[in-house]
Amino acid sequence: MNKVILMGRLTRDPAIRYGGQDNQMAIAAFSLAVDRRGKKQEGQPSADFFNCTAFGKIGEFVERYLKQGTKILLTGRIQNDNYTNQHGEKVYSIRILADEIEFAESKNASQGTTQEPQEQLPPPVPNNGFMDVPDGVNDADLPFN
């Protein structure tokens, strides 16, 4: 079984291109910074960086909604991305292929803002458990007697 789950932030805006038949499939490439667990030790990195790719509808989602700093939850699989460079040296690397992507925080949290409540709460109920009838309302107009 080849399955990976990562939560982290995009290190830069995704690079988008189109390929496949008739150049219709979105291909999104991005890098994800994933914090390491435990205490940070001096001189040691506190995050790992993974190159990720999303295809098709997921690639379109990445293009439309993700940007540098967005925190996401990614489920996917690991693929070897090994090749021989122009000097004849073998280069070993891995790439994460995204199967699912979700936002890991609200838009307000990602922008560092808090939003004031849009509507006011109703007035508190008096201690007797009944609300006072507003002035100008006739008792005959109430739906109960």
PDB file of C-alpha atoms in Angstrom, residues 6-141:
ATOM      1  CA  LEU A   6       0.483  15.504   4.935  1.00  0.00           C
ATOM      2  CA  MET A   7      -0.583  18.765   6.537  1.00  0.00           C
ATOM      3  CA  GLY A   8       1.395  21.862   5.729  1.00  0.00           C
ATOM      4  CA  ARG A   9       1.615  25.207   3.964  1.00  0.00           C
ATOM      5  CA  LEU A  10       2.424  25.961   0.343  1.00  0.00           C
ATOM      6  CA  THR A  11       5.893  27.486   0.112  1.00  0.00           C
ATOM      7  CA  ARG A  12       5.092  29.356  -3.105  1.00  0.00           C
ATOM      8  CA  ASP A  13       2.217  29.893  -5.517  1.00  0.00           C
ATOM      9  CA  PRO A  14       1.512  26.727  -7.534  1.00  0.00           C
ATOM     10  CA  ALA A  15       2.863  26.405 -11.082  1.00  0.00           C
ATOM     11  CA  ILE A  16       0.035  25.409 -13.419  1.00  0.00           C
ATOM     12  CA  ARG A  17       0.245  23.967 -16.915  1.00  0.00           C
ATOM     13  CA  TYR A  18      -2.107  22.014 -19.113  1.00  0.00           C
ATOM     14  CA  GLY A  19      -1.305  18.684 -20.741  1.00  0.00           C
ATOM     15  CA  GLY A  20      -2.790  15.349 -21.688  1.00  0.00           C
ATOM     16  CA  GLN A  21      -5.058  14.866 -24.678  1.00  0.00           C
ATOM     17  CA  ASP A  22      -5.852  18.212 -26.323  1.00  0.00           C
ATOM     18  CA  ASN A  23      -4.002  20.002 -23.473  1.00  0.00           C
ATOM     19  CA  GLN A  24      -7.180  19.914 -21.365  1.00  0.00           C
ATOM     20  CA  MET A  25      -5.843  18.403 -18.096  1.00  0.00           C
ATOM     21  CA  ALA A  26      -4.647  20.819 -15.398  1.00  0.00           C
ATOM     22  CA  ILE A  27      -1.291  19.870 -13.879  1.00  0.00           C
ATOM     23  CA  ALA A  28      -0.429  21.785 -10.709  1.00  0.00           C
ATOM     24  CA  ALA A  29       3.047  21.604  -9.167  1.00  0.00           C
ATOM     25  CA  PHE A  30       3.683  23.015  -5.709  1.00  0.00           C
ATOM     26  CA  SER A  31       5.881  22.588  -2.666  1.00  0.00           C
ATOM     27  CA  LEU A  32       4.503  21.825   0.791  1.00  0.00           C
ATOM     28  CA  ALA A  33       6.302  22.672   4.057  1.00  0.00           C
ATOM     29  CA  VAL A  34       5.344  20.174   6.770  1.00  0.00           C
ATOM     30  CA  ASP A  35       6.333  20.938  10.358  1.00  0.00           C
ATOM     31  CA  ARG A  36       8.255  18.256  12.208  1.00  0.00           C
ATOM     32  CA  ARG A  37       7.002  16.973  15.535  1.00  0.00           C
ATOM     33  CA  GLY A  38       8.898  17.430  18.750  1.00  0.00           C
ATOM     34  CA  LYS A  39      11.193  20.106  20.035  1.00  0.00           C
ATOM     35  CA  LYS A  40      13.236  22.106  17.596  1.00  0.00           C
ATOM     36  CA  GLN A  41      16.919  21.425  18.041  1.00  0.00           C
ATOM     37  CA  GLU A  42      19.452  24.100  17.224  1.00  0.00           C
ATOM     38  CA  GLY A  43      20.839  23.714  13.720  1.00  0.00           C
ATOM     39  CA  GLN A  44      18.155  21.209  12.728  1.00  0.00           C
ATOM     40  CA  PRO A  45      15.389  22.089  10.258  1.00  0.00           C
ATOM     41  CA  SER A  46      11.941  22.367  11.810  1.00  0.00           C
ATOM     42  CA  ALA A  47      10.089  21.413   8.601  1.00  0.00           C
ATOM     43  CA  ASP A  48      10.352  19.021   5.688  1.00  0.00           C
ATOM     44  CA  PHE A  49       9.629  20.207   2.155  1.00  0.00           C
ATOM     45  CA  PHE A  50       7.811  17.982  -0.319  1.00  0.00           C
ATOM     46  CA  ASN A  51       7.318  18.510  -4.053  1.00  0.00           C
ATOM     47  CA  CYS A  52       3.696  17.738  -4.913  1.00  0.00           C
ATOM     48  CA  THR A  53       1.710  17.373  -8.124  1.00  0.00           C
ATOM     49  CA  ALA A  54      -2.063  17.392  -8.666  1.00  0.00           C
ATOM     50  CA  PHE A  55      -3.791  16.398 -11.913  1.00  0.00           C
ATOM     51  CA  GLY A  56      -7.213  17.057 -13.447  1.00  0.00           C
ATOM     52  CA  LYS A  57      -9.977  18.365 -11.178  1.00  0.00           C
ATOM     53  CA  ILE A  58      -7.639  18.486  -8.180  1.00  0.00           C
ATOM     54  CA  GLY A  59      -5.161  20.486 -10.264  1.00  0.00           C
ATOM     55  CA  GLU A  60      -7.952  22.918 -11.168  1.00  0.00           C
ATOM     56  CA  PHE A  61      -8.820  23.239  -7.458  1.00  0.00           C
ATOM     57  CA  VAL A  62      -5.174  24.045  -6.693  1.00  0.00           C
ATOM     58  CA  GLU A  63      -5.068  26.627  -9.492  1.00  0.00           C
ATOM     59  CA  ARG A  64      -8.275  28.319  -8.363  1.00  0.00           C
ATOM     60  CA  TYR A  65      -7.965  28.324  -4.566  1.00  0.00           C
ATOM     61  CA  LEU A  66      -4.408  27.739  -3.318  1.00  0.00           C
ATOM     62  CA  LYS A  67      -1.567  30.215  -3.002  1.00  0.00           C
ATOM     63  CA  GLN A  68       1.620  30.644  -1.006  1.00  0.00           C
ATOM     64  CA  GLY A  69       0.960  30.215   2.718  1.00  0.00           C
ATOM     65  CA  THR A  70      -2.327  28.300   2.363  1.00  0.00           C
ATOM     66  CA  LYS A  71      -2.542  25.471   4.895  1.00  0.00           C
ATOM     67  CA  ILE A  72      -3.861  22.229   3.410  1.00  0.00           C
ATOM     68  CA  LEU A  73      -4.396  18.578   4.228  1.00  0.00           C
ATOM     69  CA  LEU A  74      -3.194  16.394   1.374  1.00  0.00           C
ATOM     70  CA  THR A  75      -3.826  12.688   0.875  1.00  0.00           C
ATOM     71  CA  GLY A  76      -1.905  11.005  -1.900  1.00  0.00           C
ATOM     72  CA  ARG A  77       0.865   8.609  -2.807  1.00  0.00           C
ATOM     73  CA  ILE A  78       4.639   8.727  -3.104  1.00  0.00           C
ATOM     74  CA  GLN A  79       6.287   8.275  -6.478  1.00  0.00           C
ATOM     75  CA  ASN A  80       9.980   7.908  -7.265  1.00  0.00           C
ATOM     76  CA  ASP A  81      11.181  10.788  -9.395  1.00  0.00           C
ATOM     77  CA  ASN A  82      14.664   9.444 -10.190  1.00  0.00           C
ATOM     78  CA  TYR A  83      16.613  10.436 -13.297  1.00  0.00           C
ATOM     79  CA  THR A  84      20.123  10.689 -14.739  1.00  0.00           C
ATOM     80  CA  ASN A  85      21.294  14.280 -15.173  1.00  0.00           C
ATOM     81  CA  GLN A  86      23.370  15.709 -18.030  1.00  0.00           C
ATOM     82  CA  HIS A  87      26.609  14.771 -16.212  1.00  0.00           C
ATOM     83  CA  GLY A  88      25.596  11.108 -16.076  1.00  0.00           C
ATOM     84  CA  GLU A  89      24.910  11.231 -12.333  1.00  0.00           C
ATOM     85  CA  LYS A  90      21.894   9.436 -10.920  1.00  0.00           C
ATOM     86  CA  VAL A  91      19.577  11.866  -9.061  1.00  0.00           C
ATOM     87  CA  TYR A  92      17.168  10.389  -6.516  1.00  0.00           C
ATOM     88  CA  SER A  93      14.063  12.235  -5.398  1.00  0.00           C
ATOM     89  CA  ILE A  94      10.437  11.644  -4.595  1.00  0.00           C
ATOM     90  CA  ARG A  95       7.229  13.440  -5.527  1.00  0.00           C
ATOM     91  CA  ILE A  96       3.860  13.353  -3.798  1.00  0.00           C
ATOM     92  CA  LEU A  97       0.919  12.787  -6.175  1.00  0.00           C
ATOM     93  CA  ALA A  98      -2.227  14.300  -4.673  1.00  0.00           C
ATOM     94  CA  ASP A  99      -5.432  12.238  -4.597  1.00  0.00           C
ATOM     95  CA  GLU A 100      -7.357  14.600  -2.279  1.00  0.00           C
ATOM     96  CA  ILE A 101      -6.767  18.125  -0.965  1.00  0.00           C
ATOM     97  CA  GLU A 102      -8.717  19.970   1.733  1.00  0.00           C
ATOM     98  CA  PHE A 103      -8.288  23.319   3.433  1.00  0.00           C
ATOM     99  CA  ALA A 104      -6.763  22.877   6.900  1.00  0.00           C
ATOM    100  CA  GLU A 105      -7.849  26.260   8.270  1.00  0.00           C
ATOM    101  CA  SER A 106     -10.447  28.911   7.603  1.00  0.00           C
ATOM    102  CA  LYS A 107      -9.791  31.766   5.209  1.00  0.00           C
ATOM    103  CA  ASN A 108      -9.850  34.248   8.105  1.00  0.00           C
ATOM    104  CA  ALA A 109      -7.300  32.213  10.073  1.00  0.00           C
ATOM    105  CA  SER A 110      -4.975  32.048   7.072  1.00  0.00           C
ATOM    106  CA  GLN A 111      -5.140  35.835   6.686  1.00  0.00           C
ATOM    107  CA  GLY A 112      -4.592  36.380  10.406  1.00  0.00           C
ATOM    108  CA  THR A 113      -7.859  38.245  10.839  1.00  0.00           C
ATOM    109  CA  THR A 114     -10.831  37.755  13.052  1.00  0.00           C
ATOM    110  CA  GLN A 115     -14.269  38.771  11.983  1.00  0.00           C
ATOM    111  CA  GLU A 116     -16.773  40.519  14.226  1.00  0.00           C
ATOM    112  CA  PRO A 117     -20.150  38.813  14.543  1.00  0.00           C
ATOM    113  CA  GLN A 118     -22.487  39.860  11.741  1.00  0.00           C
ATOM    114  CA  GLU A 119     -25.708  39.945  13.737  1.00  0.00           C
ATOM    115  CA  GLN A 120     -26.520  41.007  17.250  1.00  0.00           C
ATOM    116  CA  LEU A 121     -27.678  38.490  19.785  1.00  0.00           C
ATOM    117  CA  PRO A 122     -31.262  38.821  21.015  1.00  0.00           C
ATOM    118  CA  PRO A 123     -31.726  40.644  24.318  1.00  0.00           C
ATOM    119  CA  PRO A 124     -31.266  38.447  27.386  1.00  0.00           C
ATOM    120  CA  VAL A 125     -34.310  36.717  28.798  1.00  0.00           C
ATOM    121  CA  PRO A 126     -35.404  38.115  32.198  1.00  0.00           C
ATOM    122  CA  ASN A 127     -34.914  35.962  35.278  1.00  0.00           C
ATOM    123  CA  ASN A 128     -38.557  34.818  35.282  1.00  0.00           C
ATOM    124  CA  GLY A 129     -37.982  32.970  31.975  1.00  0.00           C
ATOM    125  CA  PHE A 130     -40.377  35.102  29.905  1.00  0.00           C
ATOM    126  CA  MET A 131     -39.561  37.890  27.501  1.00  0.00           C
ATOM    127  CA  ASP A 132     -41.251  41.229  28.005  1.00  0.00           C
ATOM    128  CA  VAL A 133     -43.892  42.129  25.414  1.00  0.00           C
ATOM    129  CA  PRO A 134     -42.600  45.131  23.450  1.00  0.00           C
ATOM    130  CA  ASP A 135     -44.405  48.456  23.850  1.00  0.00           C
ATOM    131  CA  GLY A 136     -47.221  49.038  21.364  1.00  0.00           C
ATOM    132  CA  VAL A 137     -48.176  45.342  20.990  1.00  0.00           C
ATOM    133  CA  ASN A 138     -51.781  44.639  21.883  1.00  0.00           C
ATOM    134  CA  ASP A 139     -52.402  41.476  23.926  1.00  0.00           C
ATOM    135  CA  ALA A 140     -55.133  40.489  21.420  1.00  0.00           C
ATOM    136  CA  ASP A 141     -52.503  40.413  18.636  1.00  0.00           C
TER     137      ASP A 141
END
